């Protein structure tokens, strides 16, 4: 009962019908966006002219099928492939540069002993060299973490305890910025994860929270349980009081090499590692907006991957 144009978000879909009616040529699987209330969908539309037995055009018939999800799956597949290639390149590069970098660091250490450090300029330049080499070594290490292909070595661990260990590890950095960490933990069941890799995830999130917090502020780490669609899941959040992340950045920040840190400071690998590891565990990671807080990252994990698969089979 509705005019055909009204169904479509923009004129293109409706126009298609009119075009076929006017020109008499069929269209096959043209894309058009449909709007029903607040819902949107991408459609593939095929329209054929209908003629009477004298060949006169008397109408059109069309079918439309939803292709949004198909298209999304294809895009995701492509992103996955690209990530795999990037991971391999990253691994290669990191392998190649880590050795020489380590050599440079040793050389600088030796030079320090031979050279007179009384000359301020020499001291400053050597220090710069040491810092730079140190930073590059760290970056190579992160790249290796990202690119490393290995099976998950899972065991049952206490996620709350893992957080505590990670915070302890970063104690120096926290103190240096006068940042306080508070915990708001619920009692959790053990989760079946690769503790080394999950430690890396939490460490990267905490590092970010520290880097993006103004000095003297608070970082809050929370955890809890939630009933997912199919199974029980644990969640954990880290909140800081920095300036947070603009909505437009939410997707980008998980990309490899995306960083807003000043040149030479960040490598943009941390969150790419987080996303990869969490996904390998069947979990999700996302940014949330919570009033009164800046950056908020939330991870949701199944208690075990096996449980996850078993559930999938059952349903
Ligand atoms: N807690 C946070 N608050 C605000 N922005 C953040 C926060 N965490 C991450 N970001 C944004 O996401 C970007 C990517 O983070 P990611 O950890 O991947 O890289 P990085 O911290 O810049 O460098 P790296 O971790 O490799 O040293 C950051 O540069 C920043 O723009
Ligand atoms: Mg980081």
Coordinates of C-alpha atoms and ligand atoms in Angstrom, one line a residue:
X1 CA 0.0 0.0 0.0
X2 CA 3.0 2.3 0.2
X3 CA 4.5 4.1 -2.7
X4 CA 7.8 2.3 -3.6
X5 CA 10.0 5.3 -2.9
X6 CA 8.9 5.5 0.7
X7 CA 10.5 2.2 1.5
X8 CA 14.0 3.3 0.7
X9 CA 16.4 5.4 2.6
X10 CA 17.5 7.3 -0.4
X11 CA 15.9 7.6 -3.8
X12 CA 18.1 4.9 -5.4
X13 CA 16.0 1.9 -4.5
X14 CA 12.7 3.4 -5.4
X15 CA 14.1 4.9 -8.6
X16 CA 15.2 1.4 -9.7
X17 CA 11.6 0.3 -10.0
X18 CA 10.7 3.5 -11.9
X19 CA 13.8 3.0 -14.1
X20 CA 12.8 -0.5 -15.1
X21 CA 9.2 0.6 -15.7
X22 CA 10.5 3.4 -17.9
X23 CA 13.2 1.6 -19.8
X24 CA 11.9 -1.9 -19.8
X25 CA 15.4 -3.5 -19.0
X26 CA 15.8 -5.8 -16.1
X27 CA 18.2 -5.1 -13.2
X28 CA 20.0 -7.8 -11.3
X29 CA 21.1 -7.6 -7.7
X30 CA 21.5 -3.9 -7.5
X31 CA 22.4 -2.7 -4.0
X32 CA 20.0 -0.4 -2.2
X33 CA 19.6 0.7 1.4
X34 CA 16.2 0.1 3.1
X35 CA 14.9 1.9 6.1
X36 CA 12.1 0.4 8.3
X37 CA 11.5 2.6 11.3
X38 CA 15.0 2.9 12.8
X39 CA 16.3 -0.3 11.3
X40 CA 18.5 -0.3 8.2
X41 CA 19.4 -3.0 5.9
X42 CA 21.4 -3.4 2.7
X43 CA 19.4 -5.1 0.0
X44 CA 20.2 -6.8 -3.3
X45 CA 17.3 -5.9 -5.6
X46 CA 16.5 -7.7 -8.9
X47 CA 13.6 -6.3 -11.0
X48 CA 12.1 -7.7 -14.2
X49 CA 9.7 -5.9 -16.5
X50 CA 6.3 -7.6 -17.0
X51 CA 4.9 -7.5 -20.5
X52 CA 1.6 -8.6 -21.9
X53 CA 1.4 -10.9 -24.8
X54 CA 1.8 -8.1 -27.3
X55 CA 5.0 -7.1 -25.7
X56 CA 3.6 -4.1 -24.0
X57 CA 5.2 -3.2 -20.7
X58 CA 2.4 -3.4 -18.1
X59 CA 4.4 -3.5 -14.8
X60 CA 7.4 -4.7 -13.0
X61 CA 8.1 -7.4 -10.4
X62 CA 11.0 -7.3 -8.1
X63 CA 12.7 -9.4 -5.4
X64 CA 14.9 -8.0 -2.7
X65 CA 17.1 -10.0 -0.4
X66 CA 19.1 -8.9 2.6
X67 CA 22.8 -8.8 1.9
X68 CA 24.1 -6.7 4.8
X69 CA 25.3 -9.7 6.8
X70 CA 26.8 -11.4 3.8
X71 CA 28.7 -8.3 3.0
X72 CA 29.9 -7.8 6.6
X73 CA 31.1 -11.3 6.7
X74 CA 33.1 -10.8 3.5
X75 CA 34.7 -7.6 4.9
X76 CA 35.6 -9.3 8.1
X77 CA 37.2 -12.1 6.2
X78 CA 39.3 -9.7 4.2
X79 CA 40.4 -7.8 7.4
X80 CA 41.4 -11.1 8.9
X81 CA 43.5 -12.0 5.9
X82 CA 45.1 -8.6 6.0
X83 CA 45.9 -8.9 9.7
X84 CA 47.5 -12.3 9.1
X85 CA 49.8 -10.9 6.4
X86 CA 50.6 -7.9 8.6
X87 CA 51.4 -10.2 11.5
X88 CA 53.8 -12.2 9.4
X89 CA 55.6 -9.0 8.2
X90 CA 55.8 -7.7 11.7
X91 CA 57.3 -10.9 12.9
X92 CA 59.9 -10.9 10.2
X93 CA 60.9 -7.3 10.8
X94 CA 61.0 -7.7 14.5
X95 CA 63.2 -10.8 14.2
X96 CA 65.7 -9.0 12.0
X97 CA 66.0 -5.9 14.1
X98 CA 66.0 -7.2 17.6
X99 CA 69.5 -8.7 17.4
X100 CA 71.3 -5.6 16.0
X101 CA 69.4 -3.4 18.5
X102 CA 70.6 -5.5 21.4
X103 CA 74.1 -5.1 20.0
X104 CA 73.8 -1.4 19.9
X105 CA 72.7 -1.3 23.5
X106 CA 75.7 -3.4 24.6
X107 CA 78.0 -1.1 22.6
X108 CA 76.6 2.0 24.3
X109 CA 77.2 0.4 27.6
X110 CA 80.8 -0.3 26.8
X111 CA 81.3 3.2 25.4
X112 CA 80.0 4.7 28.6
X113 CA 82.9 3.0 30.4
X114 CA 85.6 4.3 28.0
X115 CA 84.4 7.8 27.4
X116 CA 84.7 10.5 29.9
X117 CA 81.2 11.3 31.1
X118 CA 82.4 14.6 32.4
X119 CA 81.6 16.1 29.1
X120 CA 77.9 16.9 29.5
X121 CA 77.2 16.7 25.8
X122 CA 78.6 13.2 25.5
X123 CA 76.6 12.1 28.5
X124 CA 73.4 13.5 27.1
X125 CA 73.9 12.0 23.6
X126 CA 74.8 8.6 25.0
X127 CA 71.7 8.6 27.1
X128 CA 69.6 9.5 24.1
X129 CA 71.1 6.7 22.2
X130 CA 70.4 4.3 25.0
X131 CA 66.8 5.4 25.4
X132 CA 66.2 5.2 21.6
X133 CA 67.7 1.7 21.4
X134 CA 65.7 0.7 24.4
X135 CA 62.4 1.9 22.9
X136 CA 63.1 0.2 19.6
X137 CA 63.9 -3.1 21.4
X138 CA 60.6 -2.8 23.3
X139 CA 58.8 -2.2 20.0
X140 CA 60.4 -5.2 18.4
X141 CA 59.4 -7.2 21.4
X142 CA 55.8 -6.1 21.1
X143 CA 55.8 -6.9 17.4
X144 CA 57.0 -10.3 18.2
X145 CA 54.2 -10.7 20.7
X146 CA 51.7 -9.7 18.1
X147 CA 53.1 -11.8 15.2
X148 CA 53.9 -14.9 17.2
X149 CA 51.9 -17.8 16.0
X150 CA 51.4 -20.3 18.7
X151 CA 48.8 -22.5 20.2
X152 CA 47.2 -21.2 23.3
X153 CA 48.6 -22.9 26.4
X154 CA 45.6 -22.7 28.6
X155 CA 45.2 -23.5 32.2
X156 CA 42.7 -22.5 34.9
X157 CA 43.6 -19.2 36.5
X158 CA 42.2 -16.5 38.7
X159 CA 41.7 -13.4 36.6
X160 CA 41.5 -11.1 39.7
X161 CA 44.9 -12.5 40.8
X162 CA 46.4 -11.9 37.3
X163 CA 45.3 -8.3 37.5
X164 CA 47.0 -7.9 40.9
X165 CA 50.2 -9.4 39.6
X166 CA 50.2 -7.1 36.6
X167 CA 49.5 -4.0 38.8
X168 CA 52.4 -5.1 41.0
X169 CA 54.6 -5.3 38.0
X170 CA 53.8 -1.8 37.0
X171 CA 54.2 -0.4 40.5
X172 CA 57.2 1.8 39.6
X173 CA 55.4 3.4 36.7
X174 CA 52.4 4.0 38.8
X175 CA 54.4 5.6 41.6
X176 CA 56.3 7.8 39.1
X177 CA 53.0 9.3 38.0
X178 CA 51.4 9.2 41.5
X179 CA 48.6 7.1 40.2
X180 CA 46.5 5.0 42.5
X181 CA 44.9 1.7 41.5
X182 CA 41.7 0.5 43.1
X183 CA 40.1 -2.9 42.7
X184 CA 36.4 -3.6 42.7
X185 CA 36.4 -7.4 42.2
X186 CA 33.6 -9.9 42.5
X187 CA 34.5 -13.4 43.3
X188 CA 35.1 -15.1 40.0
X189 CA 35.2 -18.7 38.8
X190 CA 38.6 -19.7 37.4
X191 CA 38.9 -19.1 33.7
X192 CA 40.7 -21.4 31.2
X193 CA 43.1 -19.1 29.4
X194 CA 46.7 -18.8 28.3
X195 CA 47.9 -16.9 31.3
X196 CA 51.1 -15.5 29.6
X197 CA 49.1 -14.0 26.8
X198 CA 46.3 -12.8 29.0
X199 CA 48.9 -11.2 31.2
X200 CA 50.1 -9.3 28.1
X201 CA 46.6 -8.1 27.5
X202 CA 46.1 -6.7 31.0
X203 CA 49.6 -5.2 30.9
X204 CA 48.9 -3.4 27.7
X205 CA 45.6 -2.0 29.0
X206 CA 47.2 -0.9 32.2
X207 CA 50.1 0.7 30.4
X208 CA 47.7 2.7 28.3
X209 CA 45.7 3.7 31.4
X210 CA 48.9 5.0 33.0
X211 CA 50.1 6.8 29.8
X212 CA 46.7 8.5 29.3
X213 CA 46.0 9.4 33.0
X214 CA 46.9 12.8 34.3
X215 CA 49.2 12.5 37.3
X216 CA 47.7 11.9 40.7
X217 CA 44.5 10.4 39.4
X218 CA 42.9 7.0 40.0
X219 CA 42.6 3.9 37.9
X220 CA 39.8 1.5 38.7
X221 CA 39.8 -2.2 37.8
X222 CA 36.6 -4.1 38.1
X223 CA 35.5 -7.7 37.4
X224 CA 32.3 -9.7 37.6
X225 CA 30.2 -12.4 36.0
X226 CA 27.4 -12.2 33.5
X227 CA 25.1 -14.7 32.0
X228 CA 25.7 -14.6 28.2
X229 CA 23.3 -15.9 25.5
X230 CA 24.6 -19.4 26.0
X231 CA 27.0 -19.5 28.9
X232 CA 28.4 -17.8 31.9
X233 CA 31.0 -15.2 31.1
X234 CA 33.4 -13.2 33.2
X235 CA 34.0 -9.6 32.4
X236 CA 36.6 -7.1 33.5
X237 CA 37.0 -3.4 33.1
X238 CA 39.8 -0.9 33.5
X239 CA 38.8 2.7 33.9
X240 CA 41.0 5.8 33.9
X241 CA 40.5 9.5 34.4
X242 CA 42.2 10.6 31.2
X243 CA 40.4 12.4 28.4
X244 CA 39.0 9.1 27.0
X245 CA 38.4 8.1 23.4
X246 CA 36.2 9.8 20.9
X247 CA 33.4 7.7 19.4
X248 CA 35.0 8.0 15.9
X249 CA 38.2 6.4 17.3
X250 CA 36.6 3.4 18.9
X251 CA 37.2 1.1 16.0
X252 CA 40.5 2.5 14.8
X253 CA 42.4 2.2 18.0
X254 CA 42.4 -1.6 17.8
X255 CA 44.2 -1.5 14.4
X256 CA 47.8 -2.4 14.2
X257 CA 50.1 0.7 14.2
X258 CA 47.3 3.1 15.1
X259 CA 48.6 5.5 17.7
X260 CA 47.9 9.1 18.8
X261 CA 51.0 9.2 21.0
X262 CA 53.6 11.7 19.9
X263 CA 56.1 10.4 17.3
X264 CA 58.6 8.1 18.8
X265 CA 56.5 7.3 21.9
X266 CA 53.9 4.8 20.9
X267 CA 53.9 2.1 18.3
X268 CA 50.2 1.3 18.2
X269 CA 50.7 -2.4 18.8
X270 CA 49.3 -2.7 22.3
X271 CA 45.6 -2.9 21.6
X272 CA 46.1 -4.9 18.4
X273 CA 47.7 -7.6 20.6
X274 CA 44.8 -7.3 23.1
X275 CA 42.1 -7.8 20.4
X276 CA 43.9 -10.7 18.9
X277 CA 44.5 -12.5 22.1
X278 CA 41.0 -11.9 23.5
X279 CA 39.4 -13.1 20.2
X280 CA 41.5 -16.2 20.2
X281 CA 40.0 -16.9 23.6
X282 CA 36.5 -16.5 22.3
X283 CA 36.0 -13.2 24.0
X284 CA 35.4 -9.6 23.1
X285 CA 37.1 -6.4 23.9
X286 CA 35.5 -2.9 23.5
X287 CA 35.6 0.6 24.6
X288 CA 32.8 1.9 26.8
X289 CA 31.6 5.3 27.8
X290 CA 31.0 5.6 31.5
X291 CA 30.1 8.9 33.2
X292 CA 32.9 10.3 35.3
X293 CA 35.6 8.2 33.6
X294 CA 37.9 8.7 30.6
X295 CA 39.2 5.6 28.9
X296 CA 37.1 2.5 29.8
X297 CA 38.0 -0.9 28.3
X298 CA 35.9 -4.0 28.9
X299 CA 36.8 -7.6 28.2
X300 CA 34.2 -10.3 28.3
X301 CA 35.5 -13.9 28.3
X302 CA 33.9 -17.3 28.3
X303 CA 35.0 -19.4 31.3
X304 CA 36.6 -21.8 28.9
X305 CA 36.8 -22.1 25.1
X306 CA 35.9 -25.7 25.2
X307 CA 32.7 -25.0 27.1
X308 CA 32.0 -22.4 24.4
X309 CA 32.3 -24.9 21.5
X310 CA 30.3 -27.6 23.4
X311 CA 27.5 -25.1 23.9
X312 CA 27.6 -24.1 20.2
X313 CA 27.1 -27.8 19.2
X314 CA 24.2 -28.2 21.6
X315 CA 22.3 -25.2 20.4
Ligands
LIG1 N1 43.2 4.5 28.2 C1 43.2 5.2 27.1 N2 42.8 6.5 27.1 C2 42.7 7.2 25.9 N3 43.1 6.7 24.7 C3 43.6 5.5 24.7 C4 43.6 4.7 25.8 N4 44.1 3.5 25.5 C5 44.3 3.5 24.1 N5 44.0 4.7 23.6 C6 44.1 5.2 22.2 O1 44.4 4.0 21.4 C7 45.6 4.2 20.7 C8 46.2 2.8 20.5 O2 46.6 2.2 21.7 P1 47.7 1.1 21.6 O3 47.9 0.6 23.0 O4 47.4 0.1 20.6 O5 49.0 1.8 21.1 P2 49.9 2.9 21.9 O6 49.6 2.8 23.3 O7 49.7 4.2 21.2 O8 51.3 2.3 21.6 P3 52.0 1.0 22.2 O9 50.9 0.4 23.1 O10 52.3 0.1 21.1 O11 53.1 1.5 23.0 C9 46.4 5.1 21.6 O12 47.4 5.8 20.9 C10 45.3 6.1 22.0 O13 45.0 7.0 21.0
LIG2 MG1 49.5 1.0 24.4

